[in-house]
Each structure stands twice: as structure tokens, then as C-alpha cells.
């Protein structure tokens, strides 16, 4: 070899190359600092009750954000998630309450509808090669209209308080902290998806497709099938989110989920997942959802108006995306 | 789809084919794009144990030829033979399945993923038994295999868990070449393997290409870098006006004469027999 060191010397790092770790550590630091600040401002913040309340407030968006993370890892975006969830919630409650379906079957029908919508997104993106932004903007409106038409804009009440539709509303108490079944389910979903992404071949293919689709294709990964699967699976996850929401609110609400698309994207971006695809960790999204939840909760407790909460969320997103962009440019 | 590097490399080390047997051949390849004839009945022959360089002026049909051999385009007519048997490649993946690996100029690596993951991209090693049926990957095995394979090719990168984007250009090329060499059963094709590399890194990649050949895999390289071509190639295929003008012996013909043949300033008939490749 003419010069062995040419291969073995790792390039000296510039400070910009440390930015990926900043995108991972940044959210943790933000969460700790914010919690510390709110704890000094009000003694109602750092209580087990308040903590379980925050978890319940963020769990639906956190579950939607799992689907959103999968989509964004492929360098896509899903604007339709919240509306698909609302449709799923209305379908499962109406089927159970007004058509007399057994609740479990009604729930499966609701999840079936959201899965079908995810599949539709995936087909339009992979077969007709439309940009994900436009496709999901279209299905957002379609799902919204269908939800309104189908429910006649009426909230669907659930008569039986023991219905499986409400199963996630239950909780168990450990040492004064109430662990809501919905929250436990959400965390469980995160663990499952983390395992798939990190330990299975299809999970690694998803990262490859997001990171360099041409390279993935040339190494024989069926990139279009991966994309179709991702959007379909995201639809299924929105169906589970619908069930969680019905459990939490006790109704099928046709007006639910209207800001959940942006909220979930916020959680994903704050969690350090790159909008350019192929980079990110699913637990970052959980952290991102928690950051939004902690800020909203803390600002509410300290009496700051909701407009300022929106303002701060906006600033956080811009900071997170800036870090992402800078780390890409290095 | 999943292959173990161990079986691959072991077989290529044990099996040193007799030199000079045709491995990949083409006869009368024609490819037209509308009015433009990119390939006008070109022939091609790669033999076992050699590095064959393909050179040619812009528009000579060099890249169309390579695309046809790697499955990226389907020729209008003519035939391609692998180990003497006619083959048809419908896609690069098709050619890859038949044992022809291509290192693309843009490297086709996933920068954010680790070296080990890039080596096994799309061909992950799965865990044995039921875990494998669940498509659960064997990270430890991939790491071990990657480390061993990179060491075999003397690519001195210590950690297989570092992201490819942290590597220098030459090291990335090393990863791309190592991946192809690991999985190719018949042929490795390299498109401009030393382009955009510095002098040191370029030489390092040339050494790597020699090691791939010496491990038993014939190599086709396409390059504009004449000094590199003349340093590394055993034979040089000169493509001109959509045809193979001639195949020369780089040890007998000067670089400037080869360029003269390439541009048409010198006729291939004017070359003496010893200048031509045996």
C-alpha cells in the first residue's frame, strides 16, 4: 500500500460534526431546563398527579407521532394523520353505538378504515409518484369531509361505561402516581416500533430508503414496497390513536385531531428526526411530544396565555429544524 | 437473499480460476436512443483473473456498454454471455443476482448508516431459527463479518459502527468496493473508482482494486484517468464510435498512442501485433 495512513486516519472532526449529538441531546436539555424552571415557578408542577396528567394529555399525539416518525424517516410527511384518526374514532363509535356491532368488531372496523386510508396515501405516493405533501393534503380534506358527512357533525356518545371502546381510560396506581392504560399502551407501542426499526431487516431498510433511496434500490431493497408499508402501517397506528382518544374523551368526536398533524410533526422534529429522512430515533419523538406537553402544562400552571404557548412551540420547532439543517450542511 | 460473507470470501480465496478464460462477453451490442446510436454493434470480453479498463472519448458508447453489462439498460440487439451461457439482464438487481456487482460513481452508500450496515444493505444477516423468520437481524455477526472482510481487503478502518459520512472520500470508496467484492460471484464493475480522490487516496483505491482481482474476481474499470488506467489494467478496451476499436496491452503501447486510437488520430490497424492485448 502506498500510504497506509490514508485509510486509517479518521478525519479530524469540526464542531459542526458534533451537531447530530446536539440534535439528540438538545431535546433532553430543553426538557430538563423547562421542568426545572416550571418547578421553581409553581409547586403544582412537580407532582405525580400533574405528571400523569401531562402523560395523558400527550399520549394521543405521541401515538400519532409514531406513524409520523415512520413517514418522516422515509423523507415523507403526513398531513392527514389527525383527520384519519377522527374518521376512525367516529366509525368505531358509530358502528358500536348505532349499528349494534360488538364493540371489539367496531374497533377493528375503525382501525380498518384508518389502515385503508394509510394504504391509499401509500398507493398514490408509490404508484402515481405524487409528492407526499400533496397526497396527504388531499386525503386530509377527504377524511375530514367524510367524517363530517358520516357523523352529520354530531358527537357520538358511548352508552355503556364498561365498553371496550373505553378500556384505555382505566388506570392503575403505583405509589400515588396513576398509570393510565392508554399511556402504558402508548409506551408499549414505542417499544415495539423501536424494536422493529432497530433490530429487523425491514426496519433497517426503512432507514436506507430514507437515507439514500437510489442506493437502497440498487442494493435490491424493494423501496416502493417499503414506502407503501410505511404509510399503511401509519394508518393502522392512527386507528390505535383513535381508540385511545375515544377512551380518553368518552365520545367519538368528528372535530377531533384538527391540529394533530402539526403537533405530531413538531414532536418528531423536536425529537431530533431529520425532515430529510433516514436519521432519527423513535424515542426522540416521545421526548418531543413530552416537551410540547410539559411546556403547555407548565405555561398553563404559571398562568401564561395559550397564545404564548403556541409562540414558544413555534420557536422550538424553528430551533430544532435549524439544528437539523446545519448538521446536514457539514 | 441473505448471504454470509464468510462463504463468499472463502470460496473466492480457494478458487483461483485459470487466467484468461472468458467470464463476461458481449457480441454485436446495439443501443439506440432516438436518432443517436450509442452502441453500434460493439463486442466485449472480460477474462478471469484480470483487470480490464474501458476507455473512450465522450460519446464513444463507453457508459452505454457498461450500463448494458450491469443491467442498467437493455440493449436493442446483440448478446451477453456469462461464463459462456447467454444471459439477459432486465435490471441492475437482475445482474447482481447473477453475480455481477457494480460500484457506482456516486457510491450508492447511505451516509447516515454505519459501515457494517452499508456493507449488508439489503442483504442483512438474519438471526438463526425463528428469530430469522421474524426478520430479526444478527448485528453481532454482521459486525464480525464486516470487520473481517474489511481487514482481508486491508482497508484500515477500525470501527465498523461509525457512520459512512464520517469517512474520507477514499474510505467511502473502500466501503463501496468492499461491498461489491463481498457479494460478487463473477464480476466487479467500477465506474470511475478514483475520480474525485486525492493522489494518496487514489493510489490506495488502486491497491484495493488489485487485491480484489487477486482474490479471484475479474474487474472492469471505467476511467478517464489515463495514468491510473495504465498503472492498473492488464488489458485496455478502447471504445470508439459505438464499437470496440481494439484491445491493447498497456505495457506495450504508450498512453499517448492509446489516446490517439481513442480519438481516431491513429488507426487501430496501424498498431503492431505486440501492442495489442494477447
mmCIF file of N, CA and C in Angstrom, chain B residues 30-72:
data_model
loop_
_atom_site.group_PDB
_atom_site.id
_atom_site.type_symbol
_atom_site.label_atom_id
_atom_site.label_comp_id
_atom_site.label_asym_id
_atom_site.label_seq_id
_atom_site.Cartn_x
_atom_site.Cartn_y
_atom_site.Cartn_z
ATOM 1 N N UNK B 30 -26.172 -3.458 -29.729
ATOM 2 C CA UNK B 30 -26.672 -2.229 -30.345
ATOM 3 C C UNK B 30 -27.607 -1.553 -29.361
ATOM 4 N N UNK B 31 -27.397 -0.237 -29.192
ATOM 5 C CA UNK B 31 -28.330 0.526 -28.372
ATOM 6 C C UNK B 31 -28.542 1.881 -29.005
ATOM 7 N N UNK B 32 -29.798 2.178 -29.311
ATOM 8 C CA UNK B 32 -30.122 3.480 -29.903
ATOM 9 C C UNK B 32 -31.018 4.257 -28.966
ATOM 10 N N UNK B 33 -30.739 5.565 -28.878
ATOM 11 C CA UNK B 33 -31.648 6.466 -28.166
ATOM 12 C C UNK B 33 -32.190 7.442 -29.206
ATOM 13 N N UNK B 34 -33.379 7.182 -29.733
ATOM 14 C CA UNK B 34 -33.911 8.036 -30.793
ATOM 15 C C UNK B 34 -32.991 8.005 -32.002
ATOM 16 N N UNK B 35 -32.478 9.181 -32.403
ATOM 17 C CA UNK B 35 -31.611 9.273 -33.575
ATOM 18 C C UNK B 35 -30.176 8.863 -33.257
ATOM 19 N N UNK B 36 -29.854 8.859 -31.960
ATOM 20 C CA UNK B 36 -28.464 8.641 -31.566
ATOM 21 C C UNK B 36 -28.178 7.147 -31.397
ATOM 22 N N UNK B 37 -27.122 6.689 -32.061
ATOM 23 C CA UNK B 37 -26.697 5.312 -31.874
ATOM 24 C C UNK B 37 -25.544 5.297 -30.878
ATOM 25 N N UNK B 38 -25.836 4.832 -29.672
ATOM 26 C CA UNK B 38 -24.811 4.826 -28.633
ATOM 27 C C UNK B 38 -23.898 3.614 -28.788
ATOM 28 N N UNK B 39 -24.488 2.463 -29.060
ATOM 29 C CA UNK B 39 -23.709 1.253 -29.311
ATOM 30 C C UNK B 39 -24.028 0.754 -30.710
ATOM 31 N N UNK B 40 -22.985 0.575 -31.511
ATOM 32 C CA UNK B 40 -23.188 0.226 -32.915
ATOM 33 C C UNK B 40 -22.591 -1.155 -33.185
ATOM 34 N N UNK B 41 -23.087 -2.143 -32.493
ATOM 35 C CA UNK B 41 -22.596 -3.499 -32.696
ATOM 36 C C UNK B 41 -21.267 -3.755 -32.006
ATOM 37 N N UNK B 42 -21.186 -3.358 -30.752
ATOM 38 C CA UNK B 42 -19.898 -3.485 -30.060
ATOM 39 C C UNK B 42 -19.700 -4.892 -29.487
ATOM 40 N N UNK B 43 -18.422 -5.314 -29.454
ATOM 41 C CA UNK B 43 -18.051 -6.572 -28.808
ATOM 42 C C UNK B 43 -17.369 -6.249 -27.485
ATOM 43 N N UNK B 44 -17.274 -7.262 -26.657
ATOM 44 C CA UNK B 44 -16.649 -7.062 -25.353
ATOM 45 C C UNK B 44 -16.207 -8.409 -24.816
ATOM 46 N N UNK B 45 -15.068 -8.413 -24.107
ATOM 47 C CA UNK B 45 -14.658 -9.656 -23.460
ATOM 48 C C UNK B 45 -13.841 -9.372 -22.205
ATOM 49 N N UNK B 46 -14.314 -9.930 -21.103
ATOM 50 C CA UNK B 46 -13.579 -9.865 -19.843
ATOM 51 C C UNK B 46 -13.124 -11.270 -19.504
ATOM 52 N N UNK B 47 -11.836 -11.417 -19.153
ATOM 53 C CA UNK B 47 -11.320 -12.749 -18.836
ATOM 54 C C UNK B 47 -11.083 -12.898 -17.337
ATOM 55 N N UNK B 48 -11.021 -14.125 -16.912
ATOM 56 C CA UNK B 48 -10.820 -14.380 -15.490
ATOM 57 C C UNK B 48 -9.452 -13.875 -15.051
ATOM 58 N N UNK B 49 -9.378 -13.424 -13.820
ATOM 59 C CA UNK B 49 -8.114 -13.018 -13.213
ATOM 60 C C UNK B 49 -7.542 -11.715 -13.724
ATOM 61 N N UNK B 50 -8.325 -10.908 -14.438
ATOM 62 C CA UNK B 50 -7.752 -9.683 -14.986
ATOM 63 C C UNK B 50 -8.500 -8.432 -14.542
ATOM 64 N N UNK B 51 -7.772 -7.306 -14.705
ATOM 65 C CA UNK B 51 -8.423 -6.010 -14.608
ATOM 66 C C UNK B 51 -8.481 -5.464 -16.022
ATOM 67 N N UNK B 52 -9.692 -5.248 -16.517
ATOM 68 C CA UNK B 52 -9.877 -4.721 -17.861
ATOM 69 C C UNK B 52 -10.367 -3.286 -17.739
ATOM 70 N N UNK B 53 -9.629 -2.351 -18.346
ATOM 71 C CA UNK B 53 -10.091 -0.968 -18.341
ATOM 72 C C UNK B 53 -10.845 -0.692 -19.631
ATOM 73 N N UNK B 54 -11.916 0.078 -19.539
ATOM 74 C CA UNK B 54 -12.635 0.516 -20.732
ATOM 75 C C UNK B 54 -12.435 2.014 -20.848
ATOM 76 N N UNK B 55 -11.803 2.438 -21.960
ATOM 77 C CA UNK B 55 -11.614 3.870 -22.181
ATOM 78 C C UNK B 55 -12.267 4.263 -23.500
ATOM 79 N N UNK B 56 -12.522 5.548 -23.620
ATOM 80 C CA UNK B 56 -13.155 6.022 -24.846
ATOM 81 C C UNK B 56 -13.496 7.487 -24.681
ATOM 82 N N UNK B 57 -13.595 8.188 -25.822
ATOM 83 C CA UNK B 57 -13.951 9.596 -25.796
ATOM 84 C C UNK B 57 -15.397 9.734 -25.346
ATOM 85 N N UNK B 58 -15.781 10.962 -25.003
ATOM 86 C CA UNK B 58 -17.190 11.186 -24.693
ATOM 87 C C UNK B 58 -18.033 10.817 -25.904
ATOM 88 N N UNK B 59 -19.106 10.066 -25.692
ATOM 89 C CA UNK B 59 -19.981 9.682 -26.795
ATOM 90 C C UNK B 59 -19.527 8.442 -27.540
ATOM 91 N N UNK B 60 -18.448 7.795 -27.065
ATOM 92 C CA UNK B 60 -17.962 6.587 -27.742
ATOM 93 C C UNK B 60 -18.825 5.364 -27.403
ATOM 94 N N UNK B 61 -19.687 5.522 -26.401
ATOM 95 C CA UNK B 61 -20.554 4.408 -26.034
ATOM 96 C C UNK B 61 -20.052 3.632 -24.845
ATOM 97 N N UNK B 62 -19.051 4.231 -24.169
ATOM 98 C CA UNK B 62 -18.434 3.585 -23.023
ATOM 99 C C UNK B 62 -19.456 3.337 -21.907
ATOM 100 N N UNK B 63 -20.200 4.389 -21.560
ATOM 101 C CA UNK B 63 -21.112 4.189 -20.439
ATOM 102 C C UNK B 63 -22.333 3.373 -20.858
ATOM 103 N N UNK B 64 -22.746 3.469 -22.129
ATOM 104 C CA UNK B 64 -23.847 2.613 -22.587
ATOM 105 C C UNK B 64 -23.442 1.147 -22.519
ATOM 106 N N UNK B 65 -22.177 0.867 -22.865
ATOM 107 C CA UNK B 65 -21.674 -0.509 -22.807
ATOM 108 C C UNK B 65 -21.724 -1.027 -21.371
ATOM 109 N N UNK B 66 -21.235 -0.198 -20.453
ATOM 110 C CA UNK B 66 -21.193 -0.623 -19.057
ATOM 111 C C UNK B 66 -22.607 -0.789 -18.499
ATOM 112 N N UNK B 67 -23.502 0.120 -18.928
ATOM 113 C CA UNK B 67 -24.887 0.003 -18.458
ATOM 114 C C UNK B 67 -25.509 -1.298 -18.939
ATOM 115 N N UNK B 68 -25.200 -1.670 -20.174
ATOM 116 C CA UNK B 68 -25.752 -2.929 -20.698
ATOM 117 C C UNK B 68 -25.197 -4.119 -19.914
ATOM 118 N N UNK B 69 -23.897 -4.051 -19.551
ATOM 119 C CA UNK B 69 -23.270 -5.174 -18.847
ATOM 120 C C UNK B 69 -23.721 -5.271 -17.394
ATOM 121 N N UNK B 70 -24.142 -4.123 -16.832
ATOM 122 C CA UNK B 70 -24.546 -4.139 -15.424
ATOM 123 C C UNK B 70 -26.067 -4.174 -15.274
ATOM 124 N N UNK B 71 -26.765 -4.254 -16.401
ATOM 125 C CA UNK B 71 -28.221 -4.377 -16.348
ATOM 126 C C UNK B 71 -28.969 -3.062 -16.259
ATOM 127 N N UNK B 72 -28.244 -1.925 -16.292
ATOM 128 C CA UNK B 72 -28.919 -0.639 -16.151
ATOM 129 C C UNK B 72 -29.684 -0.239 -17.411
#
